[in-house]
Amino acid sequence: MNVSHETWSSRFVFLMAAVGSAVGLGNIWRFPYLAGENGGGAFVLVYLLCVALIGLPLIVAELVIGRRAKQSAVGSARTVAREAGASGRWVVVGWLGVVAAFLILSYYSVIGGWLLAYLPMTASGAFTGVEGAAVATRFETFLGDPWGMTLAHALFMAATVLIVARGVRAGIEQGVKIMMPALFAILVLLVAYAAVEGEFVRALSFLFTVDFSRIDTEVVINAIGQAFFSLSVGMGAMITYGAYLQRDTDIPSASVTIAVADTAVAILAGLAIFPIVFEVGLDPSGGPGLLFKSLPYAFGHMPLGAAVGALFFLFGLFAALTSSIALLEIVVSWAEEHRGWKRSHAAALIGAVVFVVGLLTVFSFNILPRIAGLGFLKIYGEDPNVFGLLDLLTNNLILPVGGILIALLVGYVMRPEIVREEYGADPLFGAWWALLRYAVPLAIAVVMVFELARPFFA
Ligand code: PFF
């Protein structure tokens, strides 16, 4: 079905939406704990290389596909392949994206719900003067209660649906215009606080001192997976947002802005969190709970902590929401086109199904922490439950495969003149083209082979 989509009302608002999609839980929750678990500086170094050499070229490639075809990830993949006289089977690029977005959103919303739940808790002064160990226990108790988490997950999902249902201009644009500036302002405040109150120098050395012996295939695959997740590439988010782009937007410079802003927020989040982790004596490799144990403690011990802490969770929530709307938009734009559904109906229906699937992640932290048959996940450093499975499946498998296919689609299938036209006059075309055709697919493939072969080494 030929649906004509809305366009962004300005270049700047597109950038806010795209940066909003990139900046999210990946930066403020996942990056710090992955860095903590994977050796600090070693991980950060590999991560930066992955962003520059793999992630950035792929953002450009996705925007090129999207703006060329002006359709959903599925429709766009098919259109650009057909236009080049290639097989319609390239549509699989779009399908992988829709499936990944759906699965990621199902757990993303659960973690978004954690932020939502922590907002009133912090505001009410529940952490004021409370000791570190007690703050950690509080988080464990929260995870142990499936009801509270389900409620928070439902509210987060409902907010996402309400925004996306209103459309690109009336929904997504209005949302990011309010949420993005606020997010940046509060992050700067938090880093300043960490610099004054926490062990800032130790955090700097943790994040930037590289112990090369820590770099192994697991660190590399985690860094690639995180680069994909954090930059929102490999699953058609940038194809989807690129489809709403107007001709006057320069794709290479927009892509650099997205990658730089996203990386800066990840590092700043690390610098807001680790000084406090060290100050309090928490373990930096504390896993997914890191954010929810260190920050409430810190807020409990600073002047106006309850208010500032609530503000942090509010803006963390904004970061998560500007990402979850992108995830839902990937699926909704497909449903509008291919199922002919009205946007508001598509958003509500898909949101409801995502909510139900998300319950499996809720249960992963309490009633179903271990599922027989998922024990193999431990080899990959994941917990043997649905959350672990989804994390591995999406970030370490579907997104990298999606990345390879996107690189091949733009690098080999699309006609070079068309790619060139979308890319524009930027002088770095040759470098980008070479990265996309050779380095990106090869690097991802090699790392994936090592990753998949891990059980044989273990
Ligand atoms: N980039 C987001 C984050 O770092 O939290 C996650 C994400 C959002 C991935 C939107 C993909 C996407 F389409």
Short mmCIF file of C-alpha atoms and ligand atoms in Angstrom, two decimals, residues 18-31 47 62 97 100-101 104 108 226-238 240-241 262 319-320 322-330 395 399, ligand 1:
data_model
loop_
_atom_site.label_atom_id
_atom_site.label_comp_id
_atom_site.label_asym_id
_atom_site.label_seq_id
_atom_site.Cartn_x
_atom_site.Cartn_y
_atom_site.Cartn_z
CA ALA A 18 17.18 11.39 15.94
CA VAL A 19 19.45 12.31 18.84
CA GLY A 20 16.48 11.61 21.10
CA SER A 21 16.15 8.16 19.62
CA ALA A 22 19.86 7.52 20.13
CA VAL A 23 20.14 8.97 23.62
CA GLY A 24 18.27 6.71 25.98
CA LEU A 25 18.61 3.91 28.45
CA GLY A 26 21.54 2.76 26.35
CA ASN A 27 23.51 5.79 27.48
CA ILE A 28 22.47 6.31 31.04
CA TRP A 29 21.80 2.75 32.13
CA ARG A 30 23.39 0.23 29.78
CA PHE A 31 26.67 1.98 28.90
CA TYR A 47 33.35 1.27 22.02
CA GLU A 62 20.20 4.03 6.97
CA GLY A 97 14.39 -4.20 11.99
CA ALA A 100 14.20 -6.20 16.66
CA ALA A 101 12.35 -2.97 17.45
CA ILE A 104 13.69 -4.35 22.25
CA TYR A 108 12.93 -1.24 27.10
CA GLN A 226 26.25 -1.46 22.56
CA ALA A 227 27.24 0.82 19.67
CA PHE A 228 24.32 -0.49 17.64
CA PHE A 229 21.89 -0.25 20.52
CA SER A 230 23.01 3.17 21.63
CA LEU A 231 23.14 4.74 18.17
CA SER A 232 19.81 3.12 17.24
CA VAL A 233 21.31 1.45 14.18
CA GLY A 234 20.83 -1.96 12.63
CA MET A 235 17.09 -2.04 13.11
CA GLY A 236 15.76 0.56 10.73
CA ALA A 237 15.16 3.38 13.21
CA MET A 238 17.22 5.75 11.11
CA THR A 240 12.20 5.23 9.51
CA TYR A 241 13.21 8.70 10.71
CA ASP A 262 25.07 10.14 21.71
CA ALA A 319 15.60 10.05 27.44
CA ALA A 320 13.91 6.67 27.52
CA THR A 322 12.29 9.78 23.14
CA SER A 323 13.83 6.38 22.32
CA SER A 324 10.79 4.21 22.92
CA ILE A 325 8.75 6.39 20.57
CA ALA A 326 11.33 5.71 17.85
CA LEU A 327 11.11 1.98 18.52
CA LEU A 328 7.33 2.02 18.34
CA GLU A 329 7.41 4.25 15.26
CA ILE A 330 9.44 1.63 13.38
CA ASN A 395 21.93 -6.80 20.54
CA LEU A 399 21.36 -5.89 15.14
N1 PFF B 1 19.32 4.14 21.25
C1 PFF B 1 18.44 3.82 22.33
C2 PFF B 1 19.20 3.84 23.61
O1 PFF B 1 20.43 3.99 23.61
O2 PFF B 1 18.60 3.72 24.65
C3 PFF B 1 17.75 2.51 22.11
C4 PFF B 1 17.04 2.46 20.81
C5 PFF B 1 16.05 3.38 20.52
C6 PFF B 1 17.39 1.58 19.86
C7 PFF B 1 15.43 3.38 19.33
C8 PFF B 1 16.76 1.56 18.67
C9 PFF B 1 15.78 2.47 18.40
F1 PFF B 1 15.17 2.41 17.27
#
